[in-house]
Short mmCIF file of C-alpha atoms in Angstrom, two decimals:
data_model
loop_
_atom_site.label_atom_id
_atom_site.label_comp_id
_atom_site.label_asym_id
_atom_site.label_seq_id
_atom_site.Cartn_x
_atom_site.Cartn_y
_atom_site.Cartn_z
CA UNK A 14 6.65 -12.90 25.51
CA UNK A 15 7.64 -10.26 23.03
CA UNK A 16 6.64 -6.94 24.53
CA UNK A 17 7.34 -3.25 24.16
CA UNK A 18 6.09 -0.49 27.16
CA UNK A 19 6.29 3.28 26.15
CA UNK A 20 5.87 5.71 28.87
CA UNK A 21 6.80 9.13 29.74
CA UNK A 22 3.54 10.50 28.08
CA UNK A 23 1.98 13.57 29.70
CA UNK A 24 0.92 17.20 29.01
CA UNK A 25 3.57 19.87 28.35
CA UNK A 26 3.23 23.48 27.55
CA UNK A 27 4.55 24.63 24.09
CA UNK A 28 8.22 24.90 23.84
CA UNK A 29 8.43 21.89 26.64
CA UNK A 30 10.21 18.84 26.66
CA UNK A 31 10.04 15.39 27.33
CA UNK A 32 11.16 12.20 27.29
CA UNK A 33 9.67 8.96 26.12
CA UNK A 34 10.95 5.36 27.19
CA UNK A 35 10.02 2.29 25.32
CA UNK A 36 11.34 -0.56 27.34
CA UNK A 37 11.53 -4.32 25.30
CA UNK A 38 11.52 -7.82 26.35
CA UNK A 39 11.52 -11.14 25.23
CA UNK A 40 14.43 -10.29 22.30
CA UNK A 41 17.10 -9.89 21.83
CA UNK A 42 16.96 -5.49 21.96
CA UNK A 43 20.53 -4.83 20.78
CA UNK A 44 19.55 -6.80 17.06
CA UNK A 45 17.08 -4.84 16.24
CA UNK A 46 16.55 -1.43 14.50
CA UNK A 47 13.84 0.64 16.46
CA UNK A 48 11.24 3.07 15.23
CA UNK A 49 9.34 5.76 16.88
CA UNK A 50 5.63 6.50 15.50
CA UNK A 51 3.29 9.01 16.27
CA UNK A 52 -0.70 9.06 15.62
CA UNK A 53 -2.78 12.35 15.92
CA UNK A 54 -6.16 12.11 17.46
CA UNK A 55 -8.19 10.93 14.28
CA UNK A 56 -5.58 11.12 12.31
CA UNK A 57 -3.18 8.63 10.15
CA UNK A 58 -0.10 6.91 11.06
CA UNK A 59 3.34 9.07 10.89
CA UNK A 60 6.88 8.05 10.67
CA UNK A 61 8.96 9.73 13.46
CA UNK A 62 12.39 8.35 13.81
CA UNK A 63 14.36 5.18 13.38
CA UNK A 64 17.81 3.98 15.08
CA UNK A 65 19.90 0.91 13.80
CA UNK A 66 20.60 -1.89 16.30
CA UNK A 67 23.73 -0.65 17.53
CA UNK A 68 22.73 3.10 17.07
CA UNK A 69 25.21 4.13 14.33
CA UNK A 70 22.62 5.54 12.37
CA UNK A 71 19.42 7.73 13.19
CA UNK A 72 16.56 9.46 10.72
CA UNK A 73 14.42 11.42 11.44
CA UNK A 74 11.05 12.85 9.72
CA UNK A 75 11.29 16.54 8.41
CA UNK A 76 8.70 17.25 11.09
CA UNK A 77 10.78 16.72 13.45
CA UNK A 78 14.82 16.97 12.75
CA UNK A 79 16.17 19.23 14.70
CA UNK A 80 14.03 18.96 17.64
CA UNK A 81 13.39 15.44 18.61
CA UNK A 82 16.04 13.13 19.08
CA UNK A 83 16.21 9.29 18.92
CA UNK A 84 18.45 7.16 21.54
CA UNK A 85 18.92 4.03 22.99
CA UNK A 86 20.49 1.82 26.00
CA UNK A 87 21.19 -1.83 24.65
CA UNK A 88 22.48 -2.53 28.15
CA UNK A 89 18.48 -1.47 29.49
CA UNK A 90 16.88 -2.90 26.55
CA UNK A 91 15.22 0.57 26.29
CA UNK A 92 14.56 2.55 23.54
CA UNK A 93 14.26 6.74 23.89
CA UNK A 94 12.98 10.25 22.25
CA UNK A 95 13.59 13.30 23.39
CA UNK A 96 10.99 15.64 22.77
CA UNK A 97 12.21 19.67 22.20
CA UNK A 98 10.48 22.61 21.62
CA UNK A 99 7.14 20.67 21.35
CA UNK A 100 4.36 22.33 19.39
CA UNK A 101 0.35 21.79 19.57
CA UNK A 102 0.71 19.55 16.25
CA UNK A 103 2.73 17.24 18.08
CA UNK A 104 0.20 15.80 20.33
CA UNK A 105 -0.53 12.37 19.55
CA UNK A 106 0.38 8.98 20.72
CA UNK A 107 3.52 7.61 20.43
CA UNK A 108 4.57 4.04 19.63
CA UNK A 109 7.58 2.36 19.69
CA UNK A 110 7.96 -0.29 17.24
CA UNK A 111 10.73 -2.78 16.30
CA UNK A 112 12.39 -3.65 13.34
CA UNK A 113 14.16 -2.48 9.75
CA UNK A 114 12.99 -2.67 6.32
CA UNK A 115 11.76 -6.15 6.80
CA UNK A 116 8.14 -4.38 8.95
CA UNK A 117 7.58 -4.23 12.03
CA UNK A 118 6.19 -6.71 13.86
CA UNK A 119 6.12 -5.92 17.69
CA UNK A 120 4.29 -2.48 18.52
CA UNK A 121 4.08 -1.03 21.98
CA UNK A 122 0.60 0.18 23.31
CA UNK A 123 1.41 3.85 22.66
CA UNK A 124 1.73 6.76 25.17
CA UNK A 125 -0.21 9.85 24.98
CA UNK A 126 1.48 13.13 24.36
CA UNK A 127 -0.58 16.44 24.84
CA UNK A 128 0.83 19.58 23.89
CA UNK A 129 -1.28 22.79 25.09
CA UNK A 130 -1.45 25.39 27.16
CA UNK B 9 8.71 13.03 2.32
CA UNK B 10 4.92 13.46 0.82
CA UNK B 11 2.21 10.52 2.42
CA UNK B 12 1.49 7.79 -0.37
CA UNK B 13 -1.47 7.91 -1.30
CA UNK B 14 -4.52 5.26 -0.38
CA UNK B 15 -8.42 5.56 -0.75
CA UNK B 16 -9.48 7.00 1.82
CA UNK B 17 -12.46 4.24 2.21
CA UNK B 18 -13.15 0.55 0.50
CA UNK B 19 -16.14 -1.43 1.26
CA UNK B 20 -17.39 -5.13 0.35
CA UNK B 21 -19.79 -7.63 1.30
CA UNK B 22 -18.65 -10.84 3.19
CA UNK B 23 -16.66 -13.44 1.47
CA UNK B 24 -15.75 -10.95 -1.05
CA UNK B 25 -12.20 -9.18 -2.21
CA UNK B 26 -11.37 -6.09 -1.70
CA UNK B 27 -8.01 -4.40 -3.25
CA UNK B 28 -6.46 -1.36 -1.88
CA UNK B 29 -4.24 0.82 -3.43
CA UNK B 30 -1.11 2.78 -2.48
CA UNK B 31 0.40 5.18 -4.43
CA UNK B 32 3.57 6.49 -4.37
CA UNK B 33 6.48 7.63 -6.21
CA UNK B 34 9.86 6.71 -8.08
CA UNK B 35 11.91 7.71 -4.53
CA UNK B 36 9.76 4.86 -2.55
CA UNK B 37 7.54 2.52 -3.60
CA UNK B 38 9.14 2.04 -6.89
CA UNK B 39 12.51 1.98 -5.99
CA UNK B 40 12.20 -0.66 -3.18
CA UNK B 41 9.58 -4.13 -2.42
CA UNK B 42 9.99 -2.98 0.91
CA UNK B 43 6.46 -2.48 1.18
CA UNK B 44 4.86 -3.24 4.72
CA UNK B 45 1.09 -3.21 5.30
CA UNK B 46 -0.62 -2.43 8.78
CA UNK B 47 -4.21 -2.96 9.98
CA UNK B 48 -5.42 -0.89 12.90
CA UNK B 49 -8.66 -1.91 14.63
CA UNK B 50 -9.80 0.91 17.03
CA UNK B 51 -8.02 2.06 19.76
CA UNK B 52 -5.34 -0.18 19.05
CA UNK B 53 -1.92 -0.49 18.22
CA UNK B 54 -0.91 -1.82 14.68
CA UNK B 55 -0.52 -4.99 13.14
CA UNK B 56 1.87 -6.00 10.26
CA UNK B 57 -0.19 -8.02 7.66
CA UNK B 58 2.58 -7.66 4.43
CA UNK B 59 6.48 -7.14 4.79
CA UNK B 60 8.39 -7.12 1.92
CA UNK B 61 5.63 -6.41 -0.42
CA UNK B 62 3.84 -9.65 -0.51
CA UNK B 63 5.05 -11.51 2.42
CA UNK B 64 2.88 -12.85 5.40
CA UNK B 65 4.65 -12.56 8.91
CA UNK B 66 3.59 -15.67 10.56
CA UNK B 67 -0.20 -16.34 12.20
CA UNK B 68 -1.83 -13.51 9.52
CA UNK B 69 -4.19 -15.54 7.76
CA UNK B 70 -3.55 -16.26 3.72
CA UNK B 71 -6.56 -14.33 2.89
CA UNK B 72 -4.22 -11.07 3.09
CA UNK B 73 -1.83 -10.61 -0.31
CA UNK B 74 0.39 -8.06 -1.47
CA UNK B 75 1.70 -7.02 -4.81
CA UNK B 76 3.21 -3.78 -6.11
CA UNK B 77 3.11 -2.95 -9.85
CA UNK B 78 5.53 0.25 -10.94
CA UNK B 79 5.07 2.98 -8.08
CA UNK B 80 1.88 1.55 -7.06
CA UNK B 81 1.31 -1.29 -4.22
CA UNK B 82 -1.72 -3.31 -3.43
CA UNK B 83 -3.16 -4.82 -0.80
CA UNK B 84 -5.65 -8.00 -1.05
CA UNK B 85 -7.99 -8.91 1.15
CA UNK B 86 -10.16 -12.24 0.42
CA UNK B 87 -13.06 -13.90 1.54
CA UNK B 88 -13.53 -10.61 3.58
CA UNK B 89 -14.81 -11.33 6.90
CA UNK B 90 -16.41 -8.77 9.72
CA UNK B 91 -13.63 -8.67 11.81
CA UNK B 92 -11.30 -7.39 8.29
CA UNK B 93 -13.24 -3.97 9.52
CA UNK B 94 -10.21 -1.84 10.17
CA UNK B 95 -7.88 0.82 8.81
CA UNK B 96 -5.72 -0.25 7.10
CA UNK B 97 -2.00 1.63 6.18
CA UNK B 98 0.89 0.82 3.72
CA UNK B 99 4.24 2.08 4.30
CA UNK B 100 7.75 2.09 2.05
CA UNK B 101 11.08 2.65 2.79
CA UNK B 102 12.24 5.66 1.27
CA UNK B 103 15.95 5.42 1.13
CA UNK B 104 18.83 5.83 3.88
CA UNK B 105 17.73 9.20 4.64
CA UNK B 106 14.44 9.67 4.20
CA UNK B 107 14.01 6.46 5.47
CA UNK B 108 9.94 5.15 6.46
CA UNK B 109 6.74 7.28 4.48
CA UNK B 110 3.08 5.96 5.77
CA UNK B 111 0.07 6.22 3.36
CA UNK B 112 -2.48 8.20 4.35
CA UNK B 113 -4.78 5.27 5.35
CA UNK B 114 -7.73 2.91 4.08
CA UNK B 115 -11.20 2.51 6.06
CA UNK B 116 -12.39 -0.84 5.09
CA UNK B 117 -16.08 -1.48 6.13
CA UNK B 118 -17.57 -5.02 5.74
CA UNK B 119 -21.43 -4.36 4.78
#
């Protein structure tokens, strides 16, 4: 069936990195535009960065340019961010989720990012 | 890139309807009907209700409508039912840079 996995969630210091997979099946990966989303602890949805299908084209939220960067590996069907000079206020979880304008209809389960020292 | 703007709670009794509202701007919501509304039970990843402003992604149930009116968007729920209790969130497009802005997210409680 359609599926997305994240992973690569942890705890990191401030000023760590790391990198988030999001690894898709049952589609056709390399069609699709990709989106990253991120959810503080109690808090509301937030728009972290989107790729087009063949990854021509990247955005990212003012939160985060600069320091977070979206990638991906059509030939793995896997979907990245790398995660730079974290801060405390990026702790949340993380979702992969596919699709453009058109909403996004498949969601991974989320992966849990922790920022603290 | 500012959050739209939702109430932050909406209530109704069972086999009511419920509207919620989503507010945004001349830069998203009212430059595009590429509205897209989510419900998020607890603990849980999202679901797309709405694309498109008022389209239904197969299997959501008809009771769930969308409409946008100037820089404002709506979501309808009908014939509310228990398991409607969830958060709720609208997002736009933005544009080719700014690209995706989230409202700030409904609670919808079924008394």
């Amino acid at each position: 069936q359609v599926q997305l996995v994240e992973s690569g969630g942890g705890v990191v210091q401030p000023g760590g990195s790391l990198r988030l997979s999001c690894t898709a099946s049952g589609f056709t990966f390399s069609s699709y535009g990709m989106n990253w989303v991120r959810q503080a602890p109690g808090k509301g949805l937030e728009w972290v960065a989107y790729i087009r299908y063949d990854g021509s084209n990247k955005n990212y939220a003012d939160s985060v340019k600069g320091r977070f960067t979206i990638s991906r590996d059509n030939s793995k069907s896997t979907l990245y961010l790398q995660m730079n000079s974290l801060r405390p206020e990026d702790s949340a979880v993380y979702y992969c989720a596919k699709g453009d304008t058109s909403g996004w209809g498949v969601w991974g389960q989320g992966t849990m990012v922790t920022v603290s020292s | 890139q500012s959050a739209l703007t939702q109430p932050a709670s909406v209530s109704g009794s069972p086999g009511q309807s419920i509207t919620i509202s989503c507010t945004g701007t001349s830069s998203d919501v009212g430059s595009y009907n590429l509205v897209s509304w989510y419900q998020q039970h607890p603990a849980k990843a999202p679901k797309l209700m709405i694309y498109a402003g008022s389209e239904r992604p197969s299997g959501v149930s008809n009771r769930f409508s969308g409409s946008k009116s100037g820089n404002t968007a709506s979501l309808t729920i009908s014939g509310l039912q228990a398991e409607d209790e969830a958060d709720y969130y609208c997002c736009s497009y933005a544009g080719s840079t700014t690209s995706y802005v989230f409202g700030t997210g409904t609670k919808v409680t079924v008394l």
